[in-house]
Tab-separated table of C-alpha atoms in Angstrom:
chain	number	residue	atom	x	y	z
R	264	MET	CA	47.360	-147.039	-149.943
R	265	GLY	CA	47.407	-150.846	-150.282
R	266	ASP	CA	47.232	-152.967	-153.403
R	267	PRO	CA	43.940	-153.324	-155.154
R	268	VAL	CA	42.932	-156.944	-155.712
R	269	ARG	CA	40.523	-158.177	-158.241
R	270	VAL	CA	37.926	-160.346	-156.481
R	271	THR	CA	36.429	-162.785	-158.913
R	272	ASP	CA	35.685	-165.661	-156.600
R	273	ASP	CA	35.864	-166.564	-153.004
R	274	ILE	CA	39.109	-165.838	-151.318
R	275	SER	CA	41.292	-168.914	-151.538
R	276	HIS	CA	42.985	-170.468	-148.565
R	277	GLU	CA	46.341	-169.212	-149.656
R	278	ARG	CA	45.101	-165.732	-150.361
R	279	PHE	CA	43.547	-165.517	-146.899
R	280	GLU	CA	46.713	-166.622	-145.266
R	281	ASP	CA	48.648	-163.971	-147.206
R	282	LEU	CA	46.241	-161.268	-146.139
R	283	TYR	CA	46.332	-162.538	-142.540
R	284	ARG	CA	50.162	-162.529	-142.422
R	285	ALA	CA	50.377	-159.115	-144.146
R	286	HIS	CA	47.791	-157.235	-142.116
R	287	TYR	CA	47.246	-158.981	-138.808
R	288	GLY	CA	49.999	-157.072	-136.979
R	289	ARG	CA	48.726	-153.754	-138.211
R	290	ILE	CA	45.053	-154.548	-137.437
R	291	MET	CA	46.054	-155.872	-134.079
R	292	ARG	CA	47.979	-152.672	-133.331
R	293	LEU	CA	45.035	-150.578	-134.450
R	294	CYS	CA	42.598	-152.458	-132.210
R	295	ARG	CA	44.997	-152.198	-129.279
R	296	LEU	CA	45.226	-148.413	-129.802
R	297	LEU	CA	41.486	-148.097	-129.933
R	298	LEU	CA	40.664	-150.539	-127.190
R	299	HIS	CA	43.681	-150.091	-124.879
R	300	ASP	CA	43.530	-153.775	-123.932
R	301	THR	CA	45.683	-156.409	-125.543
R	302	GLN	CA	43.458	-159.297	-124.984
R	303	GLU	CA	40.411	-157.359	-126.231
R	304	ALA	CA	42.561	-156.203	-129.210
R	305	GLU	CA	43.440	-159.836	-130.078
R	306	GLU	CA	39.756	-160.883	-129.964
R	307	ALA	CA	38.793	-157.873	-132.132
R	308	ALA	CA	41.495	-158.625	-134.688
R	309	GLN	CA	40.356	-162.270	-134.880
R	310	GLU	CA	36.842	-161.098	-135.391
R	311	VAL	CA	37.951	-158.825	-138.232
R	312	PHE	CA	39.517	-161.660	-140.078
R	313	LEU	CA	36.593	-163.919	-139.361
R	314	LYS	CA	34.404	-161.231	-141.055
R	315	LEU	CA	36.809	-161.190	-143.959
R	316	LEU	CA	36.332	-164.935	-144.343
R	317	ARG	CA	32.531	-164.668	-144.195
R	318	VAL	CA	32.019	-161.517	-146.291
R	319	SER	CA	34.503	-162.275	-149.045
R	320	LYS	CA	32.179	-164.818	-150.621
R	321	GLY	CA	29.743	-162.065	-151.644
R	322	LEU	CA	32.263	-159.506	-152.809
R	323	THR	CA	32.955	-158.640	-156.414
R	324	GLY	CA	34.951	-156.049	-158.033
R	325	VAL	CA	38.146	-154.350	-156.989
R	326	MET	CA	38.886	-154.415	-153.234
R	327	VAL	CA	41.631	-152.720	-151.328
R	328	TRP	CA	41.863	-155.123	-148.494
R	329	GLU	CA	43.989	-152.933	-146.294
R	330	ALA	CA	41.346	-150.181	-146.400
R	331	TRP	CA	38.553	-152.726	-145.930
R	332	LEU	CA	40.260	-154.346	-142.971
R	333	THR	CA	40.913	-150.975	-141.388
R	334	ARG	CA	37.331	-149.959	-141.740
R	335	VAL	CA	36.068	-153.238	-140.360
R	336	ALA	CA	38.563	-152.994	-137.499
R	337	VAL	CA	37.393	-149.492	-136.526
R	338	ASN	CA	33.772	-150.581	-136.623
R	339	THR	CA	34.507	-153.778	-134.601
R	340	CYS	CA	36.381	-151.765	-131.963
R	341	ARG	CA	33.602	-149.258	-131.867
R	342	ASP	CA	31.016	-152.007	-131.362
R	343	ARG	CA	33.079	-153.431	-128.540
R	344	ARG	CA	33.471	-150.131	-126.915
R	345	ARG	CA	29.692	-149.577	-126.987
R	346	SER	CA	28.979	-152.830	-125.226
R	347	TRP	CA	28.174	-152.642	-121.571
R	348	TRP	CA	30.738	-155.192	-120.444
R	349	TRP	CA	33.539	-153.308	-122.180
R	350	ARG	CA	32.542	-150.095	-120.385
R	351	SER	CA	32.597	-151.935	-117.049
R	352	LYS	CA	35.953	-153.455	-117.881
R	353	ARG	CA	37.384	-150.203	-118.994
R	354	GLY	CA	37.289	-148.901	-115.391
R	355	ASN	CA	39.673	-151.714	-114.375
R	356	GLU	CA	43.342	-151.539	-114.642
R	357	MET	CA	44.545	-152.240	-118.155
R	358	GLU	CA	46.932	-155.049	-118.588
R	359	TRP	CA	49.505	-154.315	-121.222
R	360	GLN	CA	51.582	-156.971	-122.683
R	361	THR	CA	54.359	-156.800	-125.133
R	362	LEU	CA	53.320	-157.845	-128.563
R	363	GLN	CA	55.752	-158.857	-131.249
R	364	LEU	CA	55.074	-156.483	-134.118
R	365	PRO	CA	57.195	-155.791	-137.098
R	366	SER	CA	59.776	-153.589	-135.467
R	367	ILE	CA	61.053	-150.424	-136.943
R	368	ALA	CA	64.579	-149.341	-136.315
R	369	PRO	CA	64.646	-146.922	-133.410
R	370	SER	CA	65.411	-143.423	-134.283
R	371	PRO	CA	67.523	-141.126	-132.104
R	372	GLU	CA	64.308	-139.445	-131.000
R	373	GLU	CA	62.810	-142.686	-129.946
R	374	VAL	CA	65.902	-143.592	-127.967
R	375	THR	CA	65.611	-140.440	-125.975
R	376	VAL	CA	62.015	-141.037	-125.043
R	377	SER	CA	61.931	-142.183	-121.471
R	378	ARG	CA	59.642	-144.850	-120.127
R	379	GLU	CA	57.759	-142.242	-118.107
R	380	GLN	CA	57.108	-140.164	-121.239
R	381	ARG	CA	55.839	-143.192	-123.188
R	382	GLU	CA	53.458	-144.035	-120.342
R	383	ARG	CA	52.365	-140.351	-120.324
R	384	ILE	CA	51.659	-140.441	-124.048
R	385	TRP	CA	49.624	-143.648	-123.720
R	386	HIS	CA	47.779	-142.085	-120.787
R	387	PHE	CA	46.907	-139.003	-122.781
R	388	LEU	CA	45.673	-141.090	-125.694
R	389	ARG	CA	43.316	-142.908	-123.416
R	390	ARG	CA	41.888	-139.591	-122.221
R	391	LEU	CA	40.936	-138.601	-125.686
R	392	SER	CA	37.307	-139.136	-126.839
R	393	SER	CA	36.588	-142.154	-128.876
R	394	ARG	CA	36.185	-140.194	-132.078
R	395	GLN	CA	39.392	-138.207	-131.441
R	396	GLN	CA	41.246	-141.467	-130.768
R	397	GLU	CA	40.037	-142.969	-134.027
R	398	VAL	CA	40.914	-139.867	-136.043
R	399	PHE	CA	44.318	-139.385	-134.452
R	400	VAL	CA	45.391	-143.015	-134.692
R	401	LEU	CA	44.237	-143.434	-138.234
R	402	ARG	CA	45.850	-140.222	-139.377
R	403	TYR	CA	49.162	-139.960	-137.423
R	404	VAL	CA	49.796	-143.585	-136.392
R	405	GLU	CA	48.400	-145.571	-139.268
R	406	GLY	CA	49.241	-142.908	-141.823
R	407	TRP	CA	45.951	-142.695	-143.734
R	408	THR	CA	45.099	-139.360	-145.342
R	409	GLY	CA	42.441	-137.039	-144.016
R	410	GLU	CA	40.061	-137.989	-146.809
R	411	GLU	CA	40.566	-141.688	-146.179
R	412	VAL	CA	39.975	-141.204	-142.520
R	413	ALA	CA	36.777	-139.302	-143.235
R	414	GLU	CA	35.687	-142.129	-145.499
R	415	PHE	CA	36.442	-144.794	-142.929
R	416	LEU	CA	34.619	-143.030	-140.220
R	417	GLU	CA	31.810	-141.646	-142.389
R	418	MET	CA	32.607	-138.061	-141.467
R	419	THR	CA	33.118	-134.947	-143.402
R	420	PRO	CA	36.736	-133.856	-143.974
R	421	GLY	CA	36.067	-130.642	-142.058
R	422	SER	CA	34.883	-132.601	-139.017
R	423	VAL	CA	38.001	-134.834	-139.267
R	424	LYS	CA	40.195	-131.714	-139.232
R	425	ARG	CA	38.530	-130.300	-136.166
R	426	HIS	CA	38.851	-133.580	-134.266
R	427	LEU	CA	42.419	-133.894	-135.429
R	428	PHE	CA	43.289	-130.455	-134.183
R	429	ARG	CA	41.814	-130.985	-130.769
R	430	ALA	CA	43.470	-134.367	-130.496
R	431	VAL	CA	46.882	-132.988	-131.506
R	432	GLN	CA	46.628	-130.162	-129.032
R	433	HIS	CA	45.837	-132.616	-126.324
R	434	MET	CA	48.489	-135.190	-127.254
R	435	ARG	CA	51.233	-132.542	-127.428
R	436	GLN	CA	50.593	-131.778	-123.791
R	437	ALA	CA	51.848	-135.239	-123.048
R	438	LEU	CA	55.260	-134.172	-124.344
R	439	GLY	CA	55.445	-131.420	-121.736
R	440	GLY	CA	57.975	-128.742	-122.504
R	441	ARG	CA	59.010	-130.184	-125.804
R	442	SER	CA	56.456	-128.187	-127.834
G	291	MET	CA	48.751	-107.555	-135.820
G	292	ASN	CA	50.518	-110.867	-135.466
G	293	PRO	CA	51.166	-112.174	-138.983
G	294	CYS	CA	52.098	-115.686	-137.629
G	295	VAL	CA	49.713	-118.519	-138.455
G	296	SER	CA	47.659	-120.375	-135.874
G	297	GLU	CA	48.319	-123.855	-134.674
G	298	GLU	CA	45.401	-125.075	-136.754
G	299	VAL	CA	46.916	-123.628	-139.877
G	300	LEU	CA	50.272	-125.133	-139.010
G	301	LEU	CA	48.583	-128.566	-138.777
G	302	SER	CA	46.878	-127.897	-142.088
G	303	VAL	CA	50.307	-127.202	-143.546
G	304	TYR	CA	51.521	-130.476	-142.230
G	305	ASP	CA	48.482	-132.263	-143.665
G	306	GLY	CA	48.936	-130.502	-146.996
G	307	ASP	CA	45.629	-128.718	-146.778
G	308	ALA	CA	46.916	-125.230	-146.146
G	309	SER	CA	46.646	-122.359	-148.563
G	310	PRO	CA	49.703	-121.338	-150.612
G	311	GLU	CA	49.893	-118.093	-148.605
G	312	ALA	CA	50.051	-119.974	-145.330
G	313	ARG	CA	52.700	-122.316	-146.653
G	314	ALA	CA	54.701	-119.362	-147.893
G	315	HIS	CA	54.491	-117.629	-144.579
G	316	VAL	CA	55.664	-120.681	-142.689
G	317	ALA	CA	58.534	-121.007	-145.044
G	318	LYS	CA	59.669	-117.389	-144.617
G	319	CYS	CA	58.828	-116.742	-140.921
G	320	GLN	CA	61.539	-118.035	-138.634
G	321	ILE	CA	59.203	-118.317	-135.617
G	322	CYS	CA	56.546	-120.226	-137.689
G	323	THR	CA	59.246	-122.411	-139.180
G	324	MET	CA	60.404	-123.301	-135.723
G	325	ARG	CA	56.836	-123.881	-134.531
G	326	TYR	CA	56.256	-126.061	-137.562
G	327	GLU	CA	59.330	-128.054	-136.920
G	328	HIS	CA	58.301	-128.533	-133.400
G	329	LEU	CA	54.901	-129.728	-134.522
G	330	VAL	CA	56.312	-132.228	-137.058
G	331	LYS	CA	58.783	-133.539	-134.465
G	332	ASP	CA	56.073	-134.038	-131.927
G	333	LEU	CA	53.673	-135.713	-134.321
G	334	LYS	CA	56.371	-138.097	-135.475
G	335	LEU	CA	57.356	-138.870	-131.922
G	336	LEU	CA	53.756	-139.449	-130.902
G	337	GLY	CA	53.212	-141.716	-133.909
G	338	GLN	CA	56.407	-143.575	-133.215
G	339	VAL	CA	55.637	-144.119	-129.531
G	340	LEU	CA	52.074	-145.226	-130.278
G	341	ARG	CA	53.219	-147.657	-133.035
G	342	ASP	CA	55.298	-149.414	-130.490
G	343	PRO	CA	53.833	-151.743	-127.895
G	344	PRO	CA	52.655	-149.907	-124.868
G	345	PRO	CA	54.975	-149.910	-121.826
G	346	GLN	CA	54.190	-152.760	-119.513
G	347	PRO	CA	53.303	-151.284	-116.167
G	348	ALA	CA	55.028	-152.500	-113.078
G	349	PRO	CA	53.105	-155.328	-111.469
G	350	ARG	CA	50.993	-153.980	-108.657
G	351	PRO	CA	49.198	-156.123	-106.158
G	352	VAL	CA	45.574	-156.202	-107.102
G	353	PRO	CA	43.516	-155.112	-104.151
G	354	GLN	CA	40.910	-157.744	-103.347
G	355	PRO	CA	37.496	-156.736	-102.254
G	356	VAL	CA	36.898	-156.796	-98.506
G	357	VAL	CA	34.467	-159.672	-98.800
G	358	ARG	CA	37.071	-161.851	-100.662
G	359	ARG	CA	39.746	-160.820	-98.212
G	360	TRP	CA	37.679	-161.959	-95.272
G	361	PHE	CA	36.105	-164.935	-96.887
G	362	PRO	CA	38.960	-167.376	-96.241
G	363	LEU	CA	39.270	-166.273	-92.653
G	364	VAL	CA	35.535	-166.727	-92.070
G	365	VAL	CA	35.542	-170.132	-93.623
G	366	THR	CA	38.539	-171.277	-91.689
G	367	SER	CA	37.128	-169.971	-88.421
G	368	ALA	CA	33.856	-171.693	-89.095
G	369	ALA	CA	35.482	-174.927	-89.990
G	370	THR	CA	37.666	-174.752	-86.923
G	371	ALA	CA	34.725	-174.003	-84.626
G	372	GLY	CA	32.777	-176.856	-86.185
G	373	LEU	CA	35.604	-179.237	-85.647
G	374	VAL	CA	36.007	-178.098	-82.021
G	375	TRP	CA	32.234	-178.458	-81.406
G	376	GLY	CA	32.107	-181.787	-83.017
G	377	TYR	CA	35.059	-183.060	-80.993
G	378	MET	CA	33.483	-181.811	-77.808
G	379	GLN	CA	30.203	-183.484	-78.678
G	380	TRP	CA	31.893	-186.661	-79.456
G	381	THR	CA	33.998	-186.683	-76.255
G	382	ALA	CA	30.867	-185.802	-74.206
G	383	GLY	CA	28.987	-188.697	-75.742
G	384	TRP	CA	31.870	-190.997	-75.182
G	385	ARG	CA	32.110	-189.982	-71.492
G	386	LEU	CA	28.378	-190.513	-71.014
G	387	GLU	CA	28.623	-193.965	-72.585
G	388	SER	CA	31.624	-194.850	-70.448
G	389	SER	CA	29.938	-193.650	-67.230
G	390	ARG	CA	26.677	-195.409	-67.878
G	391	PRO	CA	26.361	-198.725	-65.868
G	392	PRO	CA	25.644	-201.947	-67.690
G	393	LEU	CA	22.074	-203.119	-68.050
G	394	SER	CA	22.486	-205.920	-65.489
G	395	THR	CA	23.631	-203.379	-62.892
G	396	VAL	CA	20.671	-201.200	-63.557
G	397	ARG	CA	18.328	-204.034	-63.064
G	398	ALA	CA	20.125	-204.988	-59.823
G	399	ASN	CA	19.709	-201.401	-58.590
G	400	GLU	CA	16.024	-201.516	-59.490
G	401	VAL	CA	15.650	-204.741	-57.496
G	402	ARG	CA	17.526	-203.175	-54.650
G	403	ASP	CA	15.211	-200.156	-54.690
G	404	GLU	CA	12.206	-202.383	-54.532
G	405	ASP	CA	13.607	-204.204	-51.615
G	406	LEU	CA	14.389	-200.948	-49.967
G	407	ALA	CA	10.840	-199.696	-50.505
G	408	ARG	CA	9.430	-202.818	-49.125
G	409	PHE	CA	11.681	-202.554	-46.084
G	410	PHE	CA	10.587	-199.066	-45.393
G	411	SER	CA	6.898	-199.841	-45.826
G	412	GLN	CA	6.855	-202.987	-43.813
G	413	ALA	CA	9.531	-202.502	-41.152
G	414	VAL	CA	10.450	-198.867	-40.699
G	415	GLY	CA	6.915	-197.490	-41.297
G	416	PRO	CA	5.169	-199.392	-38.460
G	417	ALA	CA	8.113	-198.723	-36.177
G	418	VAL	CA	8.152	-195.053	-36.792
G	419	PHE	CA	4.424	-194.446	-36.874
G	420	SER	CA	3.375	-196.911	-34.338
G	421	THR	CA	1.078	-195.735	-31.495
G	422	MET	CA	2.645	-198.195	-29.057
G	423	GLU	CA	5.883	-197.151	-27.385
G	424	LEU	CA	7.428	-199.781	-25.366
G	425	GLY	CA	9.099	-197.348	-22.933
G	426	VAL	CA	5.845	-195.660	-21.863
G	427	THR	CA	5.142	-196.328	-18.173
G	428	ASP	CA	1.416	-195.618	-18.176
G	429	PHE	CA	0.693	-198.435	-20.392
G	430	PRO	CA	-3.007	-198.312	-20.970
G	431	GLU	CA	-4.951	-200.610	-18.831
G	432	ARG	CA	-7.313	-201.434	-21.507
G	433	ALA	CA	-8.144	-205.047	-21.253
G	434	THR	CA	-8.757	-205.219	-24.913
G	435	ASN	CA	-5.207	-203.989	-25.827
G	436	LEU	CA	-3.556	-205.973	-23.168
G	437	ALA	CA	-5.398	-209.024	-24.340
G	438	TYR	CA	-4.279	-208.398	-27.846
G	439	VAL	CA	-0.645	-207.965	-26.766
G	440	ARG	CA	-0.701	-211.058	-24.839
G	441	ALA	CA	-2.439	-212.917	-27.615
G	442	ALA	CA	0.190	-211.603	-30.012
G	443	LEU	CA	3.013	-212.697	-27.836
G	444	ASP	CA	1.396	-216.060	-27.566
G	445	GLY	CA	0.841	-216.240	-31.261
G	446	GLY	CA	-2.900	-216.401	-31.138
G	447	TRP	CA	-6.026	-214.217	-31.065
G	448	PRO	CA	-7.315	-212.486	-27.911
G	449	GLN	CA	-9.874	-214.605	-26.062
G	450	GLU	CA	-10.956	-212.056	-23.463
G	451	ARG	CA	-14.289	-211.028	-24.793
G	452	CYS	CA	-15.102	-213.987	-26.705
G	453	SER	CA	-17.594	-216.199	-25.170
G	454	GLY	CA	-17.695	-219.803	-25.800
G	455	GLU	CA	-20.065	-219.440	-28.683
G	456	GLN	CA	-18.248	-216.536	-30.035
G	457	THR	CA	-14.754	-217.918	-29.928
G	458	ARG	CA	-14.976	-219.154	-33.486
G	459	GLY	CA	-16.500	-215.850	-34.596
G	460	CYS	CA	-13.763	-213.828	-33.006
G	461	GLU	CA	-11.142	-215.837	-34.623
G	462	ASN	CA	-12.807	-215.605	-37.980
G	463	ASP	CA	-13.777	-211.966	-37.788
G	464	PRO	CA	-10.927	-209.697	-36.808
G	465	PHE	CA	-12.846	-206.566	-37.757
G	466	ALA	CA	-15.220	-207.049	-34.914
G	467	LEU	CA	-12.393	-205.961	-32.556
G	468	LEU	CA	-11.989	-202.791	-34.567
G	469	PHE	CA	-15.604	-201.929	-34.171
G	470	ASP	CA	-15.371	-202.768	-30.531
G	471	GLU	CA	-12.499	-200.282	-30.057
G	472	GLU	CA	-14.478	-197.508	-31.729
G	473	GLU	CA	-17.215	-198.001	-29.245
G	474	HIS	CA	-14.861	-197.117	-26.453
C-alpha cells in the first residue's frame, strides 16, 4: 500500500506539499477516529506532519510515506491519549464538527443508514478499548492488512486477530438486528 | 455436531487467513454463506460510516457549574448593596453638613452659654441659696445683721461696733465681721 519513494536528500518543499495534500485528509480522519475529538485530531495531524518535516532530514533508503505517516499518527494519538489532560477532557462532551474529506459516492447501504444508527456506531467505537480501536480502524476503516496493522502497532498477528474479533463482535452490536 | 464455522473463522475467511477447508465450507453451506454475507455487509457498513465525518450532535445547553451560575448574581447583589450603602453614607454626610451651624453661630452660642453661666452664678445662685428671705416676719434682731443691711442699703460699711479708732480697721478688714459672727 502506498508508493515507495527513494529518499536521497531532505524532502523538498514541493515534495512535502505533495505529501501533505495527499495524506492530510486520511491522517486527519485516522486521528479523529482514535481521539474522537476534531480539534485534537487536527492538532495531532499537524504534529504528524511536523515530525515528517523534522525526521525526514535523517532518513535514507526507500520510504513508504503512507505507512510511515500512519505509524506516526497512531503513536501520536496514543501519546495524546496517555496524557492526563486528554483523559480529563475525554470525560467532557465531544464536539463533532463536519470535516471536508474526500467524499466517496454514497452507496445504497449508506443511504439507508439513519442518523441514529450512525451515532450508535460512533458511540460503540468510543466504547472499545484503545487497542481495539486502533486495530479495528486500521484494518476495516483504513484498509491495512492484518500483518501491516501488527507491524504498525508492534503486535503479533495472532494478537491482532484476537483484538479484531472482539472489536468486530462489539461493533456489530451497534447495528442491532442487522446481523 | 454442528459443522458450521464459528464467527472467528468467518472473520478469518474475510481476512483471507482461513484454512481451505473453512473456505470450502462457507462456500457450500447456505447458513454459513448467509452469515458470511451478513458479516461482510456489516463490516463494509461500519467502515463506510466511520470513514465519513461523525454526525454532529444537536446543540445542547452546556450546564454551567453552580458556582459560575451564582457568580454573576452574587457580584451584582454585592455591587448593588455597595452602591446603596455608599449613597446612604453620602446622603447622611450631606445632611449632617447641611444641619451643622456656621462657625460664627457656634461661637455666638458659646458666648451666650458663658453669659448664661455667669447669670446663674451671680444672680440666680445668691437669690436661690440666700439665707435671707425678705418675707420672713421674725427678722433676726441681731444688731450686727441689721447694721449690715442698713449699711448695705446706704452703700457703706456697718459702723455699729466700730469704735472711733477701729472705724478705719473695720472698713479695711471685712473678715473681722465674719469672725465676729462665728463668736455668736
